[in-house]
mmCIF file of C-alpha atoms and ligand atoms in Angstrom:
data_model
loop_
_atom_site.group_PDB
_atom_site.id
_atom_site.type_symbol
_atom_site.label_atom_id
_atom_site.label_comp_id
_atom_site.label_asym_id
_atom_site.label_seq_id
_atom_site.Cartn_x
_atom_site.Cartn_y
_atom_site.Cartn_z
ATOM 1 C CA UNK A 11 43.006 -7.867 185.218
ATOM 2 C CA UNK A 12 45.105 -10.778 184.069
ATOM 3 C CA UNK A 13 48.630 -11.342 185.853
ATOM 4 C CA UNK A 14 47.902 -8.780 188.592
ATOM 5 C CA UNK A 15 50.112 -10.457 191.308
ATOM 6 C CA UNK A 16 53.851 -9.880 192.121
ATOM 7 C CA UNK A 17 55.792 -12.949 191.764
ATOM 8 C CA UNK A 18 56.516 -14.342 195.107
ATOM 9 C CA UNK A 19 60.336 -15.320 193.955
ATOM 10 C CA UNK A 20 60.858 -11.640 192.693
ATOM 11 C CA UNK A 21 63.500 -10.192 194.844
ATOM 12 C CA UNK A 22 63.322 -6.746 196.421
ATOM 13 C CA UNK A 23 64.891 -4.142 194.798
ATOM 14 C CA UNK A 24 66.959 -2.553 197.122
ATOM 15 C CA UNK A 25 70.137 -1.791 195.388
ATOM 16 C CA UNK A 26 71.471 -0.258 192.369
ATOM 17 C CA UNK A 27 72.500 -3.509 190.538
ATOM 18 C CA UNK A 28 68.992 -5.062 190.854
ATOM 19 C CA UNK A 29 68.012 -1.705 189.681
ATOM 20 C CA UNK A 30 69.360 -1.698 186.584
ATOM 21 C CA UNK A 31 68.447 -5.191 185.723
ATOM 22 C CA UNK A 32 64.965 -4.083 186.374
ATOM 23 C CA UNK A 33 65.442 -1.186 184.161
ATOM 24 C CA UNK A 34 66.648 -3.464 181.316
ATOM 25 C CA UNK A 35 63.834 -5.884 181.726
ATOM 26 C CA UNK A 36 61.060 -3.143 181.669
ATOM 27 C CA UNK A 37 62.498 -1.374 178.495
ATOM 28 C CA UNK A 38 62.802 -4.477 176.767
ATOM 29 C CA UNK A 39 59.312 -5.382 177.601
ATOM 30 C CA UNK A 40 57.896 -1.828 176.691
ATOM 31 C CA UNK A 41 59.570 -1.985 173.607
ATOM 32 C CA UNK A 42 58.045 -5.562 172.795
ATOM 33 C CA UNK A 43 54.732 -4.330 173.854
ATOM 34 C CA UNK A 44 54.450 -0.836 172.178
ATOM 35 C CA UNK A 45 56.641 -1.158 168.878
ATOM 36 C CA UNK A 46 56.903 2.171 167.110
ATOM 37 C CA UNK A 47 53.107 3.306 168.511
ATOM 38 C CA UNK A 48 52.680 6.167 170.505
ATOM 39 C CA UNK A 49 52.219 5.977 174.364
ATOM 40 C CA UNK A 50 50.135 8.764 176.492
ATOM 41 C CA UNK A 51 51.382 9.571 179.997
ATOM 42 C CA UNK A 52 50.098 12.269 182.696
ATOM 43 C CA UNK A 53 53.083 13.557 184.198
ATOM 44 C CA UNK A 54 52.221 15.264 187.906
ATOM 45 C CA UNK A 55 56.001 15.506 188.922
ATOM 46 C CA UNK A 56 55.146 12.626 191.652
ATOM 47 C CA UNK A 57 57.589 9.646 191.903
ATOM 48 C CA UNK A 58 55.598 7.309 190.425
ATOM 49 C CA UNK A 59 54.666 8.967 187.234
ATOM 50 C CA UNK A 60 57.944 10.411 186.930
ATOM 51 C CA UNK A 61 59.897 7.174 187.260
ATOM 52 C CA UNK A 62 57.238 5.646 184.502
ATOM 53 C CA UNK A 63 57.821 8.484 182.197
ATOM 54 C CA UNK A 64 61.827 8.050 182.713
ATOM 55 C CA UNK A 65 61.455 4.343 181.759
ATOM 56 C CA UNK A 66 59.571 5.122 178.853
ATOM 57 C CA UNK A 67 61.627 7.849 177.409
ATOM 58 C CA UNK A 68 64.507 5.208 177.588
ATOM 59 C CA UNK A 69 62.391 2.723 176.021
ATOM 60 C CA UNK A 70 60.618 4.709 173.399
ATOM 61 C CA UNK A 71 62.071 8.232 173.502
ATOM 62 C CA UNK A 72 59.895 10.874 171.755
ATOM 63 C CA UNK A 73 57.074 8.431 170.862
ATOM 64 C CA UNK A 74 56.365 8.913 174.898
ATOM 65 C CA UNK A 75 54.108 12.055 175.069
ATOM 66 C CA UNK A 76 53.674 13.575 178.650
ATOM 67 C CA UNK A 77 50.876 15.596 179.321
ATOM 68 C CA UNK A 78 51.914 17.809 182.770
ATOM 69 C CA UNK A 79 48.424 19.678 183.724
ATOM 70 C CA UNK A 80 49.267 22.425 186.038
ATOM 71 C CA UNK A 81 45.942 22.601 188.245
ATOM 72 C CA UNK A 82 46.871 25.920 189.857
ATOM 73 C CA UNK A 83 47.229 23.884 193.183
ATOM 74 C CA UNK A 84 50.735 22.955 192.683
ATOM 75 C CA UNK A 85 53.690 23.806 195.046
ATOM 76 C CA UNK A 86 55.809 26.632 194.298
ATOM 77 C CA UNK A 87 58.329 25.538 191.824
ATOM 78 C CA UNK A 88 56.656 21.893 190.815
ATOM 79 C CA UNK A 89 55.810 22.834 187.365
ATOM 80 C CA UNK A 90 59.302 24.317 186.605
ATOM 81 C CA UNK A 91 60.961 21.378 188.074
ATOM 82 C CA UNK A 92 58.955 18.696 185.847
ATOM 83 C CA UNK A 93 59.865 20.994 182.519
ATOM 84 C CA UNK A 94 63.327 21.164 183.448
ATOM 85 C CA UNK A 95 63.847 17.849 184.357
ATOM 86 C CA UNK A 96 61.754 16.234 181.749
ATOM 87 C CA UNK A 97 61.972 18.476 178.707
ATOM 88 C CA UNK A 98 65.359 20.059 179.270
ATOM 89 C CA UNK A 99 67.556 17.265 180.884
ATOM 90 C CA UNK A 100 65.836 14.324 179.601
ATOM 91 C CA UNK A 101 64.599 15.084 176.031
ATOM 92 C CA UNK A 102 60.825 14.496 176.648
ATOM 93 C CA UNK A 103 57.995 15.047 174.477
ATOM 94 C CA UNK A 104 56.257 17.036 176.856
ATOM 95 C CA UNK A 105 53.015 19.026 176.733
ATOM 96 C CA UNK A 106 52.575 21.766 179.616
ATOM 97 C CA UNK A 107 48.987 22.936 180.147
ATOM 98 C CA UNK A 108 48.562 25.684 182.344
ATOM 99 C CA UNK A 109 44.834 25.184 183.203
ATOM 100 C CA UNK A 110 44.871 27.105 186.822
ATOM 101 C CA UNK A 111 42.185 29.696 185.813
ATOM 102 C CA UNK A 112 40.035 26.979 184.605
ATOM 103 C CA UNK A 113 40.206 25.105 188.120
ATOM 104 C CA UNK A 114 40.271 28.215 190.191
ATOM 105 C CA UNK A 115 37.185 29.615 188.374
ATOM 106 C CA UNK A 116 34.880 26.473 188.925
ATOM 107 C CA UNK A 117 36.253 26.032 192.469
ATOM 108 C CA UNK A 118 35.346 29.930 193.214
ATOM 109 C CA UNK A 119 32.915 29.650 196.352
ATOM 110 C CA UNK A 120 32.885 25.860 196.686
ATOM 111 C CA UNK A 121 33.047 24.915 200.370
ATOM 112 C CA UNK A 122 32.453 21.201 200.487
ATOM 113 C CA UNK A 123 35.660 19.330 200.510
ATOM 114 C CA UNK A 124 34.535 16.229 198.627
ATOM 115 C CA UNK A 125 32.598 18.552 196.205
ATOM 116 C CA UNK A 126 35.915 20.427 195.913
ATOM 117 C CA UNK A 127 37.900 16.823 195.253
ATOM 118 C CA UNK A 128 35.283 15.971 192.538
ATOM 119 C CA UNK A 129 35.598 19.209 190.673
ATOM 120 C CA UNK A 130 39.210 18.953 190.512
ATOM 121 C CA UNK A 131 39.161 15.227 189.707
ATOM 122 C CA UNK A 132 36.483 16.077 186.838
ATOM 123 C CA UNK A 133 38.324 19.107 185.361
ATOM 124 C CA UNK A 134 41.913 17.119 185.302
ATOM 125 C CA UNK A 135 40.189 14.325 183.001
ATOM 126 C CA UNK A 136 38.593 16.955 181.131
ATOM 127 C CA UNK A 137 41.902 18.827 180.144
ATOM 128 C CA UNK A 138 43.788 15.639 179.793
ATOM 129 C CA UNK A 139 41.213 14.237 177.449
ATOM 130 C CA UNK A 140 40.916 17.300 175.408
ATOM 131 C CA UNK A 141 45.038 17.088 174.975
ATOM 132 C CA UNK A 142 44.907 13.378 173.875
ATOM 133 C CA UNK A 143 42.116 14.094 171.320
ATOM 134 C CA UNK A 144 44.666 16.535 169.964
ATOM 135 C CA UNK A 145 47.158 14.192 169.236
ATOM 136 C CA UNK A 146 47.522 11.562 166.548
ATOM 137 C CA UNK A 147 48.301 7.942 166.545
ATOM 138 C CA UNK A 148 48.250 7.366 170.595
ATOM 139 C CA UNK A 149 47.446 3.546 171.149
ATOM 140 C CA UNK A 150 49.042 3.292 174.877
ATOM 141 C CA UNK A 151 48.239 4.898 178.039
ATOM 142 C CA UNK A 152 51.053 4.690 180.493
ATOM 143 C CA UNK A 153 50.149 4.835 184.192
ATOM 144 C CA UNK A 154 52.041 4.953 187.614
ATOM 145 C CA UNK A 155 50.243 2.311 189.091
ATOM 146 C CA UNK A 156 52.158 0.501 191.919
ATOM 147 C CA UNK A 157 51.672 -2.438 193.805
ATOM 148 C CA UNK A 158 50.099 -1.177 197.110
ATOM 149 C CA UNK A 159 47.603 0.345 194.346
ATOM 150 C CA UNK A 160 46.826 -2.976 193.345
ATOM 151 C CA UNK A 161 46.772 -4.642 196.671
ATOM 152 C CA UNK A 162 44.583 -2.001 198.195
ATOM 153 C CA UNK A 163 41.971 -0.904 195.528
ATOM 154 C CA UNK A 164 40.213 0.580 198.224
ATOM 155 C CA UNK A 165 43.610 2.413 199.388
ATOM 156 C CA UNK A 166 44.079 6.000 199.896
ATOM 157 C CA UNK A 167 44.705 6.987 196.270
ATOM 158 C CA UNK A 168 41.723 5.126 194.998
ATOM 159 C CA UNK A 169 39.519 6.393 197.884
ATOM 160 C CA UNK A 170 40.577 10.039 197.191
ATOM 161 C CA UNK A 171 40.849 10.116 193.826
ATOM 162 C CA UNK A 172 37.434 9.948 191.468
ATOM 163 C CA UNK A 173 37.476 9.419 187.831
ATOM 164 C CA UNK A 174 38.425 7.618 184.928
ATOM 165 C CA UNK A 175 39.409 8.338 181.185
ATOM 166 C CA UNK A 176 36.237 8.858 178.983
ATOM 167 C CA UNK A 177 35.292 5.405 176.928
ATOM 168 C CA UNK A 178 37.110 6.972 173.294
ATOM 169 C CA UNK A 179 40.255 7.334 175.251
ATOM 170 C CA UNK A 180 40.263 3.714 176.597
ATOM 171 C CA UNK A 181 44.076 2.699 175.282
ATOM 172 C CA UNK A 182 45.809 -0.138 176.306
ATOM 173 C CA UNK A 183 47.829 0.433 179.638
ATOM 174 C CA UNK A 184 51.542 0.309 180.173
ATOM 175 C CA UNK A 185 52.392 0.166 183.588
ATOM 176 C CA UNK A 186 56.104 -0.642 184.331
ATOM 177 C CA UNK A 187 56.308 -0.156 188.231
ATOM 178 C CA UNK A 188 52.996 -2.214 188.923
ATOM 179 C CA UNK A 189 54.838 -4.656 190.844
ATOM 180 C CA UNK A 190 56.967 -2.334 192.771
ATOM 181 C CA UNK A 191 56.681 -0.981 196.211
ATOM 182 C CA UNK A 192 57.243 2.959 196.801
ATOM 183 C CA UNK A 193 60.966 2.122 197.993
ATOM 184 C CA UNK A 194 61.664 0.003 195.139
ATOM 185 C CA UNK A 195 60.281 2.641 192.894
ATOM 186 C CA UNK A 196 62.747 5.080 194.325
ATOM 187 C CA UNK A 197 65.609 3.196 193.734
ATOM 188 C CA UNK A 198 64.597 2.611 190.135
ATOM 189 C CA UNK A 199 64.444 6.439 190.071
ATOM 190 C CA UNK A 200 67.470 7.110 191.412
ATOM 191 C CA UNK A 201 69.370 4.401 189.019
ATOM 192 C CA UNK A 202 67.540 6.203 186.263
ATOM 193 C CA UNK A 203 69.155 9.274 187.205
ATOM 194 C CA UNK A 204 66.392 11.496 188.346
ATOM 195 C CA UNK A 205 67.318 14.035 191.111
ATOM 196 C CA UNK A 206 66.864 12.967 194.757
ATOM 197 C CA UNK A 207 64.619 15.410 195.604
ATOM 198 C CA UNK A 208 62.189 14.048 192.887
ATOM 199 C CA UNK A 209 62.801 10.804 193.717
ATOM 200 C CA UNK A 210 62.348 11.178 197.566
ATOM 201 C CA UNK A 211 59.851 13.621 197.608
ATOM 202 C CA UNK A 212 56.973 13.629 200.396
ATOM 203 C CA UNK A 213 53.586 12.593 199.561
ATOM 204 C CA UNK A 214 51.670 15.303 197.857
ATOM 205 C CA UNK A 215 47.804 15.014 197.482
ATOM 206 C CA UNK A 216 46.152 15.028 194.020
ATOM 207 C CA UNK A 217 44.026 18.028 194.684
ATOM 208 C CA UNK A 218 47.110 19.727 195.756
ATOM 209 C CA UNK A 219 47.469 23.117 197.808
ATOM 210 C CA UNK A 220 43.355 22.971 197.122
ATOM 211 C CA UNK A 221 43.094 20.569 200.877
ATOM 212 C CA UNK A 222 45.253 22.880 202.539
ATOM 213 C CA UNK A 223 42.910 26.038 201.828
ATOM 214 C CA UNK A 224 40.146 24.694 203.796
ATOM 215 C CA UNK A 225 36.666 25.898 202.612
ATOM 216 C CA UNK A 226 36.001 27.880 199.387
ATOM 217 C CA UNK A 227 39.764 28.521 197.757
ATOM 218 C CA UNK A 228 40.429 32.408 196.930
ATOM 219 C CA UNK A 229 43.729 33.168 195.091
ATOM 220 C CA UNK A 230 44.643 35.470 197.789
ATOM 221 C CA UNK A 231 44.672 32.401 200.319
ATOM 222 C CA UNK A 232 46.322 30.114 197.825
ATOM 223 C CA UNK A 233 49.091 32.474 197.641
ATOM 224 C CA UNK A 234 49.431 32.668 201.358
ATOM 225 C CA UNK A 235 49.485 28.485 201.524
ATOM 226 C CA UNK A 236 51.977 28.349 198.563
ATOM 227 C CA UNK A 237 54.281 30.840 199.905
ATOM 228 C CA UNK A 238 54.269 29.727 203.380
ATOM 229 C CA UNK A 239 54.939 25.803 202.029
ATOM 230 C CA UNK A 240 57.977 27.002 200.185
ATOM 231 C CA UNK A 241 59.652 28.497 203.226
ATOM 232 C CA UNK A 242 58.529 25.281 205.568
ATOM 233 C CA UNK A 243 60.173 23.266 202.767
ATOM 234 C CA UNK A 244 63.344 25.361 202.228
ATOM 235 C CA UNK A 245 63.971 25.452 206.154
ATOM 236 C CA UNK A 246 63.348 21.474 206.439
ATOM 237 C CA UNK A 247 65.806 21.330 203.859
ATOM 238 C CA UNK A 248 68.549 23.457 205.485
ATOM 239 C CA UNK A 249 67.900 22.091 208.908
ATOM 240 C CA UNK A 250 68.453 18.122 208.048
ATOM 241 C CA UNK A 251 64.420 17.446 208.252
ATOM 242 C CA UNK A 252 63.714 16.819 204.557
ATOM 243 C CA UNK A 253 64.024 12.985 204.438
ATOM 244 C CA UNK A 254 63.783 12.668 207.820
ATOM 245 C CA UNK A 255 60.354 13.735 208.363
ATOM 246 C CA UNK A 256 57.478 11.804 206.319
ATOM 247 C CA UNK A 257 55.021 14.805 205.241
ATOM 248 C CA UNK A 258 55.220 18.267 206.193
ATOM 249 C CA UNK A 259 53.346 21.322 205.011
ATOM 250 C CA UNK A 260 50.999 24.421 205.790
ATOM 251 C CA UNK A 261 47.478 25.286 206.078
ATOM 252 C CA UNK A 262 45.505 28.510 206.015
ATOM 253 C CA UNK A 263 42.289 28.444 207.131
ATOM 254 C CA UNK A 264 39.349 30.438 205.877
ATOM 255 C CA UNK A 265 39.437 33.151 208.507
ATOM 256 C CA UNK A 266 41.578 36.294 210.004
ATOM 257 C CA UNK A 267 42.329 37.328 213.212
ATOM 258 C CA UNK A 268 43.582 40.604 214.663
ATOM 259 C CA UNK A 269 47.536 41.583 215.132
ATOM 260 C CA UNK A 270 49.738 44.773 215.579
ATOM 261 C CA UNK A 271 52.217 46.227 213.310
ATOM 262 C CA UNK A 272 53.768 49.376 213.055
ATOM 263 C CA UNK A 273 51.278 50.481 215.690
ATOM 264 C CA UNK A 274 48.433 49.584 213.716
ATOM 265 C CA UNK A 275 45.890 46.666 213.843
ATOM 266 C CA UNK A 276 45.921 44.188 211.351
ATOM 267 C CA UNK A 277 43.614 41.677 210.627
ATOM 268 C CA UNK A 278 45.084 38.950 208.635
ATOM 269 C CA UNK A 279 45.445 35.383 207.956
ATOM 270 C CA UNK A 280 47.055 32.527 210.233
ATOM 271 C CA UNK A 281 49.343 29.926 209.086
ATOM 272 C CA UNK A 282 49.246 26.747 210.635
ATOM 273 C CA UNK A 283 52.244 24.419 210.240
ATOM 274 C CA UNK A 284 51.825 20.441 210.057
ATOM 275 C CA UNK A 285 54.817 18.062 210.150
ATOM 276 C CA UNK A 286 53.729 14.190 210.678
ATOM 277 C CA UNK A 287 55.782 10.579 210.334
ATOM 278 C CA UNK A 288 53.847 7.734 209.170
ATOM 279 C CA UNK A 289 54.509 4.315 207.230
ATOM 280 C CA UNK A 290 51.719 4.044 205.242
ATOM 281 C CA UNK A 291 49.444 6.845 205.777
ATOM 282 C CA UNK A 292 46.494 5.064 207.764
ATOM 283 C CA UNK A 293 47.739 6.398 211.225
ATOM 284 C CA UNK A 294 50.452 9.471 212.135
ATOM 285 C CA UNK A 295 52.526 11.014 214.989
ATOM 286 C CA UNK A 296 53.565 14.423 215.003
ATOM 287 C CA UNK A 297 57.278 15.205 214.745
ATOM 288 C CA UNK A 298 58.735 17.235 217.481
ATOM 289 C CA UNK A 299 60.226 19.932 215.942
ATOM 290 C CA UNK A 300 62.935 21.832 217.828
ATOM 291 C CA UNK A 301 61.803 25.486 219.236
ATOM 292 C CA UNK A 302 64.610 27.351 217.411
ATOM 293 C CA UNK A 303 63.740 25.875 213.972
ATOM 294 C CA UNK A 304 60.283 26.767 214.649
ATOM 295 C CA UNK A 305 61.092 30.414 215.637
ATOM 296 C CA UNK A 306 63.104 30.649 212.306
ATOM 297 C CA UNK A 307 60.061 29.079 210.307
ATOM 298 C CA UNK A 308 57.906 31.661 211.882
ATOM 299 C CA UNK A 309 59.748 34.591 211.526
ATOM 300 C CA UNK A 310 60.353 34.053 208.116
ATOM 301 C CA UNK A 311 56.733 33.507 207.653
ATOM 302 C CA UNK A 312 55.799 36.491 209.483
ATOM 303 C CA UNK A 313 58.029 38.506 207.605
ATOM 304 C CA UNK A 314 58.026 37.216 204.057
ATOM 305 C CA UNK A 315 54.456 35.986 203.535
ATOM 306 C CA UNK A 316 51.945 38.944 203.001
ATOM 307 C CA UNK A 317 48.841 38.744 204.724
ATOM 308 C CA UNK A 318 50.004 36.693 207.924
ATOM 309 C CA UNK A 319 50.194 37.857 211.574
ATOM 310 C CA UNK A 320 49.821 34.484 213.151
ATOM 311 C CA UNK A 321 51.844 31.230 212.984
ATOM 312 C CA UNK A 322 50.225 28.085 214.713
ATOM 313 C CA UNK A 323 51.711 24.505 214.747
ATOM 314 C CA UNK A 324 48.915 21.680 214.531
ATOM 315 C CA UNK A 325 50.239 18.716 217.274
ATOM 316 C CA UNK A 326 47.359 16.598 216.731
ATOM 317 C CA UNK A 327 48.072 12.739 215.713
ATOM 318 C CA UNK A 328 45.799 10.329 213.084
ATOM 319 C CA UNK A 329 43.814 9.335 214.538
ATOM 320 C CA UNK A 330 41.931 11.413 215.836
ATOM 321 C CA UNK A 331 42.860 13.990 213.430
ATOM 322 C CA UNK A 332 43.354 13.123 209.747
ATOM 323 C CA UNK A 333 46.694 13.964 208.138
ATOM 324 C CA UNK A 334 45.274 16.891 205.876
ATOM 325 C CA UNK A 335 42.770 19.278 207.252
ATOM 326 C CA UNK A 336 40.078 18.357 204.587
HETATM 327 P P1 XMP B 424 44.505 12.086 205.508
HETATM 328 O O1 XMP B 424 44.423 13.162 205.371
HETATM 329 O O2 XMP B 424 43.197 11.069 204.777
HETATM 330 O O3 XMP B 424 45.834 11.561 204.573
HETATM 331 O O4 XMP B 424 45.005 11.490 206.482
HETATM 332 C C1 XMP B 424 46.443 10.589 204.074
HETATM 333 C C2 XMP B 424 47.259 10.648 203.055
HETATM 334 O O5 XMP B 424 46.493 10.752 201.761
HETATM 335 C C3 XMP B 424 46.874 11.798 201.560
HETATM 336 N N1 XMP B 424 45.750 12.616 200.785
HETATM 337 C C4 XMP B 424 45.493 12.344 199.368
HETATM 338 N N2 XMP B 424 46.058 11.798 198.463
HETATM 339 N N3 XMP B 424 44.211 12.896 196.775
HETATM 340 C C5 XMP B 424 45.326 12.230 197.078
HETATM 341 O O6 XMP B 424 46.138 11.824 196.158
HETATM 342 C C6 XMP B 424 43.646 13.163 198.105
HETATM 343 O O7 XMP B 424 42.601 13.597 197.773
HETATM 344 C C7 XMP B 424 44.146 13.065 199.104
HETATM 345 N N4 XMP B 424 43.489 13.462 200.606
HETATM 346 C C8 XMP B 424 44.899 13.191 201.275
HETATM 347 C C9 XMP B 424 47.784 13.269 202.291
HETATM 348 O O8 XMP B 424 48.142 13.779 201.783
HETATM 349 C C10 XMP B 424 48.200 11.821 203.153
HETATM 350 O O9 XMP B 424 49.620 11.493 202.709
#
């Protein structure tokens, strides 16, 4: 790829003024590159694709076509937020595809973590390509590539996420944040007026809650992961841990254990809480969540999430553990 190095004289974008300058430059560059042609973007709702979407909407309005694929493994409220922010607030030309059943049916009974990832990656590309084929006159593909992705093409994203578009959909690329570091992308996102929770969102893996439902994913266990994750996030926000802790989520292993409720024995799932701090995900330390907060989260999960009788906390650092369970 030509021109794939950041100009060493480029200032680090760490304030609103520099961000606004960057936005003006990029808007002009995008307009020059694409003219009145149409651009396609897979909008996951992650920081990078969201900032790229907001930049392109500013530059070319409805000539940007965003496709948001719901693979059924997103967190509670995530697709709704993408639709609210992009379609309703920013007026994006947004196609929402609920492909949950297609993904979950294909994943039924599949236990191996890498096979699960491959299936998710492949169906994602298939669904995206199907949508792209339905559209007329697309000439460009926008991507939320950021500088660390270029520097470490063997990095986390490249290592974990498989696949590429089929050759007939090999459009010219528009990559307006490809020379930015993550912290700069966030500053630009704020300057573009994106909501803070979207801009400062914790990392979320491409295969989503699928890797937090270890072994073969069932709709029942996925629901337990989604509901317990929503409670954890809500309590972290209420207790000023959001924005302080790097990544936090719940895992629901594929086994049940006994409990007791209303004098009857139960046989239900255990929810594991994991909260870690890291700089670049290659190593991680464990956040010491105060016990009163943990107890509150425990009580809410045990009372509000159906099918759970036990709550555990994972205190393993990376290494020896990884951040996700698979
Ligand atoms: P691990 O579990 O390898 O995770 O310590 C390091 C970071 O990468 C994220 N992660 C993924 N991201 N696709 C992604 O885009 C994946 O398949 C994937 N698996 C893990 C993980 O959430 C953590 O931030």
